[in-house]
C-alpha positions as semicolon CSV with decimal commas, in nm:
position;residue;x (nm);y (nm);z (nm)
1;X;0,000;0,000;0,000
2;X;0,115;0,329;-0,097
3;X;0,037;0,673;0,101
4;X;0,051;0,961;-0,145
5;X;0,173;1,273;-0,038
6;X;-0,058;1,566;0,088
7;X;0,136;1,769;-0,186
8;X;0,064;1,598;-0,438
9;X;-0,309;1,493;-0,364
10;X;-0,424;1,872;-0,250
11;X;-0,392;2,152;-0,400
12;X;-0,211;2,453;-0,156
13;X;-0,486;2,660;0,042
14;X;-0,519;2,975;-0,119
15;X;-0,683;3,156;0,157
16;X;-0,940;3,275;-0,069
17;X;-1,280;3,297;0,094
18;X;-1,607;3,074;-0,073
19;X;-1,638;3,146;-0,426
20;X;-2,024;3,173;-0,577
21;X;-2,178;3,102;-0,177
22;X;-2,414;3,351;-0,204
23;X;-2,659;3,443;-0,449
24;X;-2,861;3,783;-0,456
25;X;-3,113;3,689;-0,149
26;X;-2,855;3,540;0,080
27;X;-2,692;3,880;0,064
28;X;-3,005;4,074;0,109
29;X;-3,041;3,895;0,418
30;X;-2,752;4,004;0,551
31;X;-2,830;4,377;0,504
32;X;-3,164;4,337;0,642
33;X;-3,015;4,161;0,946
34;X;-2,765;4,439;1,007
35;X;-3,030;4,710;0,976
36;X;-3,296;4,547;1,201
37;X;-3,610;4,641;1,124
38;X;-3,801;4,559;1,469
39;X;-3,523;4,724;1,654
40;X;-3,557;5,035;1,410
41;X;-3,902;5,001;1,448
42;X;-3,902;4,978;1,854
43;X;-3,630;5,168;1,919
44;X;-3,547;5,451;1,664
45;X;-3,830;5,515;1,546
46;X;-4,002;5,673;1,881
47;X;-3,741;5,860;1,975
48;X;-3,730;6,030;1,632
49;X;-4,091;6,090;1,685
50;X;-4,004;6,218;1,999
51;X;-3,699;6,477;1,900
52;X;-3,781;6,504;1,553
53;X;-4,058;6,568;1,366
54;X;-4,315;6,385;1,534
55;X;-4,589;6,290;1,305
56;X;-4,345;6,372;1,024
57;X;-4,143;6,064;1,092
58;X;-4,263;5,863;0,790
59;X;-4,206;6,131;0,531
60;X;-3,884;6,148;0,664
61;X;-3,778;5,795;0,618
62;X;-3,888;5,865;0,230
63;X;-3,628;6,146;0,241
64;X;-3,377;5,905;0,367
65;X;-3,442;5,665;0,085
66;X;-3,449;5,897;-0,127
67;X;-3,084;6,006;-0,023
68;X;-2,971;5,591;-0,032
69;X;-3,130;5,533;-0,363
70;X;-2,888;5,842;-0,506
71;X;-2,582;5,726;-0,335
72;X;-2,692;5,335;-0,442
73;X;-2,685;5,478;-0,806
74;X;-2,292;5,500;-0,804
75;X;-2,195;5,261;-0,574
76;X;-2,350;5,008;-0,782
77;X;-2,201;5,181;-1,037
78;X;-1,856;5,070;-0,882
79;X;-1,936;4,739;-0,807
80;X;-2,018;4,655;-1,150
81;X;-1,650;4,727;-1,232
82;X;-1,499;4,658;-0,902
83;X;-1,482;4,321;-0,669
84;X;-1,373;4,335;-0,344
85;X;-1,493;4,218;0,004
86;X;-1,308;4,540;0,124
87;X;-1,584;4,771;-0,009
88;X;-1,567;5,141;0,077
89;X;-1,184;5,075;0,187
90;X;-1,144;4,934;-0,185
91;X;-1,306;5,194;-0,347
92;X;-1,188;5,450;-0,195
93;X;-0,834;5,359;-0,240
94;X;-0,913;5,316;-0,615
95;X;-1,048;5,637;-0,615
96;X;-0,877;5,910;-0,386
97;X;-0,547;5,675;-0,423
98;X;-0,409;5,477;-0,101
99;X;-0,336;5,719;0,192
100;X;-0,700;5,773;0,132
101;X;-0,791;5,458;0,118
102;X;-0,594;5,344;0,471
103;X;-0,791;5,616;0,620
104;X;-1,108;5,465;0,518
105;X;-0,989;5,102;0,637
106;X;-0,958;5,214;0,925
107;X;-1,266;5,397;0,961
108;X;-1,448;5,119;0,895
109;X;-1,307;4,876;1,103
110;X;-1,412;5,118;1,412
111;X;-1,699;5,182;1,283
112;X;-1,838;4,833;1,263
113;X;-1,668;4,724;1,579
114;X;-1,834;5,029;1,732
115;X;-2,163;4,911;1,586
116;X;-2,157;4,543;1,630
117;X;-1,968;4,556;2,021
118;X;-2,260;4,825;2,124
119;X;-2,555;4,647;2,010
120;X;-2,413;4,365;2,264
121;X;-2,583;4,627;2,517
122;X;-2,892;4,632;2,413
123;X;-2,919;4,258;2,321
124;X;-2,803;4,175;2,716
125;X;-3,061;4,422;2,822
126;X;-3,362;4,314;2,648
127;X;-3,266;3,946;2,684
128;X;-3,265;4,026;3,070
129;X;-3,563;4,242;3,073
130;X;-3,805;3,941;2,904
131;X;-3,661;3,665;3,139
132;X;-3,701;3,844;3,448
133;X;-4,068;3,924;3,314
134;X;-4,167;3,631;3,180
135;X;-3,970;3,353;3,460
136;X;-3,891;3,560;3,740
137;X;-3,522;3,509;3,736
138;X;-3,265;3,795;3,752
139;X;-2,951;3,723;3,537
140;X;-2,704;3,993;3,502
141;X;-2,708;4,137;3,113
142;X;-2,344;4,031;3,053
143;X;-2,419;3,671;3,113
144;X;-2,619;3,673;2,792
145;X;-2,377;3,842;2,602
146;X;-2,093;3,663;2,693
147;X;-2,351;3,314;2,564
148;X;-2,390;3,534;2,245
149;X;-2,093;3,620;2,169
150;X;-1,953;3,255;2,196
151;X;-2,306;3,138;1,926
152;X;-2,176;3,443;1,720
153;X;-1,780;3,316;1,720
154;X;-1,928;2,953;1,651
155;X;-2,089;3,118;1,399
156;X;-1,868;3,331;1,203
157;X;-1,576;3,067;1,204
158;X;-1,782;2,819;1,016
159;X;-1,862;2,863;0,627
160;X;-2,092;3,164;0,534
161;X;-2,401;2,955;0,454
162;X;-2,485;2,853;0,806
163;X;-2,507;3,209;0,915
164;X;-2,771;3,274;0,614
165;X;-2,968;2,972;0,680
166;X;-2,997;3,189;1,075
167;X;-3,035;3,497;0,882
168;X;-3,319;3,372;0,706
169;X;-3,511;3,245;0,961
170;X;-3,480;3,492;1,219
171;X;-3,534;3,823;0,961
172;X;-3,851;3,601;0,803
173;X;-3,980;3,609;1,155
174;X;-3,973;3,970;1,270
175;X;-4,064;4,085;0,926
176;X;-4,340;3,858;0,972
177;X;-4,456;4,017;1,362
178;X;-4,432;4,395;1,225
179;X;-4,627;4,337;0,977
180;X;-4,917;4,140;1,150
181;X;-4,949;4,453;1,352
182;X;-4,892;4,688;1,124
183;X;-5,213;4,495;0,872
184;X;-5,431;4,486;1,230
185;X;-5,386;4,848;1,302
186;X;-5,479;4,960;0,948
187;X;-5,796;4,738;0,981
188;X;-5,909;4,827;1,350
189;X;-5,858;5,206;1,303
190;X;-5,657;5,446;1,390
191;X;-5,592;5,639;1,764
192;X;-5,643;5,316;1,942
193;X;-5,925;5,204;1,725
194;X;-6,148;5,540;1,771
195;X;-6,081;5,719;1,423
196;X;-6,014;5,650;1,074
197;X;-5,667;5,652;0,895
198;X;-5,516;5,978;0,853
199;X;-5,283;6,081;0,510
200;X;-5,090;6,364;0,766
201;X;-4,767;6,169;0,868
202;X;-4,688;6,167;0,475
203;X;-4,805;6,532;0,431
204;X;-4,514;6,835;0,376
205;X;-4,622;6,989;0,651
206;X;-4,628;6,711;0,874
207;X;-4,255;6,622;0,737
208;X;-4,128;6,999;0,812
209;X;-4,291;6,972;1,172
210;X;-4,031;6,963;1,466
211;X;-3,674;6,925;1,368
212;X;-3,663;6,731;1,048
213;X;-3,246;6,729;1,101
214;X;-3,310;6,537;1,434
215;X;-3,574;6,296;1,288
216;X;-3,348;6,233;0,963
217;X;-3,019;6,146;1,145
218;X;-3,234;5,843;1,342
219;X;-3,367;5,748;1,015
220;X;-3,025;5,720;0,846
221;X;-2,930;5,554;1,166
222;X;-3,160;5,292;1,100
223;X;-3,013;5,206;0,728
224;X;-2,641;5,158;0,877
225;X;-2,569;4,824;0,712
226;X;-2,740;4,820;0,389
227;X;-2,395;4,971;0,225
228;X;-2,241;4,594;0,345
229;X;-2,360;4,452;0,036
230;X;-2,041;4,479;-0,172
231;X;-1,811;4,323;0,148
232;X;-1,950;3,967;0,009
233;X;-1,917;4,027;-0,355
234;X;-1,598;3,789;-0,330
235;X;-1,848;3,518;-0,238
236;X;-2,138;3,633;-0,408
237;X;-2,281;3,418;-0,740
238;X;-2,190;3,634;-1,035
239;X;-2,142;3,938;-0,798
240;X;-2,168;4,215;-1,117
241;X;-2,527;4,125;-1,087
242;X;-2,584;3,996;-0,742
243;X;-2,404;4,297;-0,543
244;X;-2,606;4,606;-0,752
245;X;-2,938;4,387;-0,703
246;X;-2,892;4,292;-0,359
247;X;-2,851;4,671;-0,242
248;X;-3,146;4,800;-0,418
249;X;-3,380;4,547;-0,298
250;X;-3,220;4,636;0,043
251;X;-3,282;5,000;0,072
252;X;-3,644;4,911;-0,116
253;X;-3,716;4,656;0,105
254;X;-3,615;4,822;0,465
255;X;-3,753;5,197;0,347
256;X;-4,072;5,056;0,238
257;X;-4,141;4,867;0,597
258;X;-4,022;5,142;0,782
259;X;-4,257;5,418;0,547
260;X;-4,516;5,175;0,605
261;X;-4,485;5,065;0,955
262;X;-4,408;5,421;1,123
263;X;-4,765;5,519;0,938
264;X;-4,965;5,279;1,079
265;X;-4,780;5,325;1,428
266;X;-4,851;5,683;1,438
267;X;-5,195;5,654;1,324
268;X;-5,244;5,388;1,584
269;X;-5,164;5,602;1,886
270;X;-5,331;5,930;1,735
271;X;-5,158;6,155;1,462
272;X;-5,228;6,429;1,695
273;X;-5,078;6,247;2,002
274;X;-4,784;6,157;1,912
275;X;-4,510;6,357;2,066
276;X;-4,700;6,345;2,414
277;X;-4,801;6,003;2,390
278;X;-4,417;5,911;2,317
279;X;-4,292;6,135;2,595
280;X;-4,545;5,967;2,836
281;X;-4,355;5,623;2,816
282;X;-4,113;5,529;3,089
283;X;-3,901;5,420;2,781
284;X;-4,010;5,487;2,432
285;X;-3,906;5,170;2,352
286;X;-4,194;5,044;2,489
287;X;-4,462;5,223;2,205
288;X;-4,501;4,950;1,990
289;X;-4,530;4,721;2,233
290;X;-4,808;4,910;2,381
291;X;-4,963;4,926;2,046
292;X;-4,933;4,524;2,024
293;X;-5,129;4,501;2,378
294;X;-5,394;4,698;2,240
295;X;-5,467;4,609;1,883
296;X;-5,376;4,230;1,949
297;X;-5,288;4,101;2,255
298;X;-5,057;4,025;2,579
299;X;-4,952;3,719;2,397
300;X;-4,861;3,866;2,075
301;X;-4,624;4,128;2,252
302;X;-4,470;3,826;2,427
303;X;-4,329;3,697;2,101
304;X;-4,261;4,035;1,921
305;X;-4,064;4,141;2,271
306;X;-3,896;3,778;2,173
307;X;-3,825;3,852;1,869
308;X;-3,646;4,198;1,935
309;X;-3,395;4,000;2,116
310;X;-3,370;3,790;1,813
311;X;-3,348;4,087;1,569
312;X;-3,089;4,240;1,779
313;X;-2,911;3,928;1,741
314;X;-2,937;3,869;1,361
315;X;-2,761;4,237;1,360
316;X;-2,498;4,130;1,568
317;X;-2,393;3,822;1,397
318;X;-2,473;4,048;1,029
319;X;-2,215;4,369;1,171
320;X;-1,970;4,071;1,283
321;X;-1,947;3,871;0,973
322;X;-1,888;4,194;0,807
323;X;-1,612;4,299;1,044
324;X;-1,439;3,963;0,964
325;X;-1,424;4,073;0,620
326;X;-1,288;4,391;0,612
327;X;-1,002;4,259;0,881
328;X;-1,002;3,962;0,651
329;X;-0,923;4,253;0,346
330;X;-0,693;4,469;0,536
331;X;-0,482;4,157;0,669
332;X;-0,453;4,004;0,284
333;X;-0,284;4,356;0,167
334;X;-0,076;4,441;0,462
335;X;-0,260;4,714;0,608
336;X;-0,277;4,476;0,932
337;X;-0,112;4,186;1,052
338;X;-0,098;3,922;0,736
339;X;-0,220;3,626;0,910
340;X;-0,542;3,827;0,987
341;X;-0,566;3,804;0,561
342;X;-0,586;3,404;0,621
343;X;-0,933;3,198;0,557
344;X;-0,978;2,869;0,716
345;X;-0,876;2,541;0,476
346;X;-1,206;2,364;0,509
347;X;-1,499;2,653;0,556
348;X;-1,289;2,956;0,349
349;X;-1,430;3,166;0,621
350;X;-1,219;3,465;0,803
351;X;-1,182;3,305;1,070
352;X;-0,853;3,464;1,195
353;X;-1,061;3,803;1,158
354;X;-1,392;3,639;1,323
355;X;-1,171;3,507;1,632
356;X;-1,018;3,850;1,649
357;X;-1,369;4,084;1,666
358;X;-1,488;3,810;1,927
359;X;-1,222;3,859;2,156
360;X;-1,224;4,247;2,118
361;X;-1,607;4,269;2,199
362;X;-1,600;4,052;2,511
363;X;-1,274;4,236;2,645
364;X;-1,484;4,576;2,530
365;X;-1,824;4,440;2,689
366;X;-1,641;4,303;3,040
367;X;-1,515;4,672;3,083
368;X;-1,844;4,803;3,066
369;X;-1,949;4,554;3,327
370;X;-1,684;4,565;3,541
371;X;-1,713;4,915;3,519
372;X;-2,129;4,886;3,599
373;X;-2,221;5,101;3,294
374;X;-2,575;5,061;3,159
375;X;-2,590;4,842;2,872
376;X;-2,811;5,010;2,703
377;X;-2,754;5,425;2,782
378;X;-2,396;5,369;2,733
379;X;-2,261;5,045;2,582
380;X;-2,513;5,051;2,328
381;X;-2,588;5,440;2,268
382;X;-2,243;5,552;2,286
383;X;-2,102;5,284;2,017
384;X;-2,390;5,209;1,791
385;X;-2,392;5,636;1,729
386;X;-1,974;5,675;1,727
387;X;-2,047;5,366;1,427
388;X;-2,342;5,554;1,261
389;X;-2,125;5,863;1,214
390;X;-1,819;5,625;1,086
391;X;-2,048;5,461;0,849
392;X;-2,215;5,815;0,714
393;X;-1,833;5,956;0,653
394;X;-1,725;5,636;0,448
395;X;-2,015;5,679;0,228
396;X;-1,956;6,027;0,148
397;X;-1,575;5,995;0,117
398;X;-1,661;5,667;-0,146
399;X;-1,898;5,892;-0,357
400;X;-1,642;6,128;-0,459
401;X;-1,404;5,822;-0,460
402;X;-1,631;5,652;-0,739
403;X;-1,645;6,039;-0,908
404;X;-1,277;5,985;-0,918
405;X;-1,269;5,633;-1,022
406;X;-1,473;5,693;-1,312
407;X;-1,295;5,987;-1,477
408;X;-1,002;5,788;-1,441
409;X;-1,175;5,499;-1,640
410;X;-1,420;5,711;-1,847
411;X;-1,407;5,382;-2,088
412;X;-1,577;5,174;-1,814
413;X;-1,885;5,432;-1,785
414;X;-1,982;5,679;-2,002
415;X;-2,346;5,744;-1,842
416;X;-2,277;6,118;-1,655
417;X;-2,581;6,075;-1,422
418;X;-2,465;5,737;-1,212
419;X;-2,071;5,795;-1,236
420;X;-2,093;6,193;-1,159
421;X;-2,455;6,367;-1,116
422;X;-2,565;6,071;-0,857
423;X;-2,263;6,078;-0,609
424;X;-2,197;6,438;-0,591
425;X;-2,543;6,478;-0,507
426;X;-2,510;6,171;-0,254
427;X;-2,182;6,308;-0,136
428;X;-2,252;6,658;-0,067
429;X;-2,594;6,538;0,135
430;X;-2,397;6,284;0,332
431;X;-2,163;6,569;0,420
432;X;-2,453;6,790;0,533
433;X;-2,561;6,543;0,749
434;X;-2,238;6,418;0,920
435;X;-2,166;6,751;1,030
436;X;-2,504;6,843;1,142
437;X;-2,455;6,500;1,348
438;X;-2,158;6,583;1,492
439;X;-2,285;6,938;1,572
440;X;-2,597;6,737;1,751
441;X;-2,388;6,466;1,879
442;X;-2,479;6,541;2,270
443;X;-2,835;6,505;2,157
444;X;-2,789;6,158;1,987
445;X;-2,584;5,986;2,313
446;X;-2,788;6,152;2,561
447;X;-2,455;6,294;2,715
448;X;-2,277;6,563;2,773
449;X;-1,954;6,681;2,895
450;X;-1,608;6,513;2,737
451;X;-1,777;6,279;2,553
452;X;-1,982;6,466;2,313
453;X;-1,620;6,589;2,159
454;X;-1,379;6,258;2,211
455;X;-1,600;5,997;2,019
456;X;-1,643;6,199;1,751
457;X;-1,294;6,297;1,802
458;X;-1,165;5,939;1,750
459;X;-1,286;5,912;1,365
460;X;-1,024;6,183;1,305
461;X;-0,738;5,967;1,506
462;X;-0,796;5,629;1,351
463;X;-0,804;5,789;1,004
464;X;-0,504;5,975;1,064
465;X;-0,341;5,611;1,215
466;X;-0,463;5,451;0,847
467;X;-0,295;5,697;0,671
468;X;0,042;5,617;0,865
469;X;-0,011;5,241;0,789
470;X;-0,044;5,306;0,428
471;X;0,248;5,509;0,431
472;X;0,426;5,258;0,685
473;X;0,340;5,008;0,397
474;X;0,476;5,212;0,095
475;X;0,827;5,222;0,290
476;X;0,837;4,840;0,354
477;X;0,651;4,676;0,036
478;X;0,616;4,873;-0,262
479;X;0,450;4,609;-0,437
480;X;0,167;4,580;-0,157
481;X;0,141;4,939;-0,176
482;X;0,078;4,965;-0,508
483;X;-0,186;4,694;-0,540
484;X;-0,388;4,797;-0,215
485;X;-0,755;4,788;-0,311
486;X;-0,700;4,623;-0,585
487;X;-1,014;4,431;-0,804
488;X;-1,035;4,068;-0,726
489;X;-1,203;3,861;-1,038
């Protein structure tokens, strides 16, 4: 008996990740999973109502979609032409050129950190909250992060398809409980079943009611994630097609529900009672589960408070996956450690990455514990916001990347209105609202004092430590310099 040598019988790992995994709805999934639409629904949603514009709310999730859809226009423009799981890094660095572009790697890796570690906050809270309602037992929140973040890391170590098969299931399921009481209230009436619908949340005057600023930044807010869609065009099935599809089905898919939903919500409690009603609440997040006692029942609110646990989840494991990636991107072309570019030899997932953003978010999550913050006022509010302004600044610094790109390689696109009229229009909007955010930031984390200047503050450091590491990486590999962001076939 001979024993042939591994050599010879295997072909060398290429520590490429899973070609063709994912086809146009496992993708979607993803997005919707990051954005969360019950947790948008119960969470962001009232308190936009209740700083914002009140009634307006609705019309001003059209204005946000609006907004997307422009931006989607070029960046789907790029993807067309460019593959890459390292997305805005990628495209910026094609664009602006590479001390851009470490800037932006950067950025995003603390901005989805920021996102995905803070939404551990809220997850451990509301997980908490039901089982000391429903059983009587009184767990500390951490407990049930530190359980999650172990499923998550089980998770995003194995290949890509298990996490969309969880995906699947658990964004099917809270789509499914928002709309169920969303169809009830438009059938038992509005103001608690006293009054007919009411056309006023969708009105101008409605939408310019309050502070429209305010109410926008919570609805962009509620979109962070959507942009992900190009991190998995590596895996994606024909990702020309599936990448461009995927993200306007996304932003369709989530602005619709949201339009919809925030309607219905508002016309449930009383158009007219809205910013009282919401003020009224121990905790806003509480409105649409007082809706669901109402207009359906005790039991029903049981599973929909359930399944915002679950939703807050899917995010989680969505933001983390998509972490992996862009560590997985950065490692590959020297902008961090190279064994962080490594995929496993039998899943081709990022695992080096995934094991990396799991140990950072419990070390991150026991210092808020050991430090007895509140999972939710400051673990989750202070991240999940320092993220949302990350996320806005990469997608206005990749607009007038892809305006760059494209006059570059005019032979690539020769339609004016997605490679030039669309992004300048997206990127000078985005840049009119990350500054207003910033300006408003004390507002958004319900702080004051030090803090309200040094998370904003640390966008500006880790971009300026990007820009060292691309320059760092100039001096000791030319050749990795030269090919960072590079298009993968």
């Amino acid at each position: 008996m001979t024993t042939e040598h591994p050599a010879k019988s295997h072909h060398a790992h290429d520590h490429q990740l899973r070609r063709g995994s994912i086809g146009v709805l496992g993708v979607t999934f993803f997005v919707i999973s990051a954005a969360a639409p019950l947790t948008a629904m119960a969470g962001g949603a009232p308190v936009a109502m209740l700083l914002g514009n009140g009634p307006g709310v609705p019309g001003a999730y059209a204005v946000a979609v609006v907004t997307l859809l422009v931006f989607a226009v070029g960046y789907t423009a790029m993807a067309r032409h460019h593959t890459s799981t390292g997305a805005f890094y990628s495209y910026v660095t094609r664009g602006l050129r590479q001390q851009f572009g470490g800037a932006a790697a950067y950025l995003a890796l603390l901005s989805y950190n920021a996102m995905q570690v803070g939404l551990w906050g809220l997850f451990g809270a509301a997980l908490s909250g039901f089982v000391l309602d429903e059983f009587d037992i009184s767990i500390d929140w951490w407990v049930y992060v530190v359980i999650g973040i172990a499923i998550v890391a089980v998770l995003g170590y194995r290949q890509i398809d298990l996490s969309v098969k969880v995906l699947s299931v658990l964004v099917a399921a809270e789509f499914l409980v928002v709309i169920i009481l969303a169809v009830v209230i438009a059938f038992e009436g509005g103001d608690f079943g006293t009054a007919s619908m009411s056309i006023t949340p969708l009105t101008p005057s409605a939408l310019m009611s309050g502070s429209l600023p305010i109410a926008l930044l919570f609805c962009f807010a509620s979109f962070v994630g959507f942009e992900a869609t190009s991190i998995y065009s590596e895996e994606a099935k024909d990702p020309k097609r599936t990448v461009p599809r995927a993200t306007f089905l996304s932003v369709v898919t989530i602005g619709l529900v949201y339009t919809v939903v925030t309607f219905l919500m508002i016309n449930g409690a009383g158009v007219q009672n809205i910013p009282a009603f919401v003020a009224q609440l121990a905790d806003p997040t509480t409105f649409i589960f007082e809706l669901s006692n109402f207009y359906v029942g005790e039991w029903f609110t049981t599973i929909m408070r359930l399944l915002f646990v679950t939703s807050v989840f899917a995010a989680v494991l969505a933001f983390h996956n998509a972490v992996a990636r862009y560590a997985y991107a950065l490692g590959r072309e020297g902008i961090l450690p190279r064994g962080v570019g490594h995929t496993h030899a039998r899943h081709r997932s990022p695992h080096v990455g995934s094991v990396a953003q799991s140990v950072l978010a419990l070390v991150v999550v026991g210092l808020f514990a050991v430090t007895a913050q509140d999972p939710v006022l400051a673990l989750f509010t202070w991240l999940t916001n320092l993220g949302t302004l990350g996320v806005i600044a990469l997608m206005a610094l990749s607009s007038f990347a892809i305006i760059a790109f494209f006059a570059r390689n005019r032979e690539l696109d020769s339609n004016v209105l997605r490679t030039v009229v669309a992004p300048l229009a997206a990127g000078v909007a985005l840049s009119a609202i990350l500054a207003y955010a910033i300006a408003n930031f004390g507002l958004l984390i319900a702080s004051g004092g030090a803090l309200v200047w040094i998370l904003p503050s640390l966008l500006l450091i880790v971009a300026a430590l990007g820009v060292a590491a691309s320059i760092r990486l100039r001096s000791r590999s030319p050749q990795l310099y030269a090919e960072m962001g590079r298009h993968r076939e």
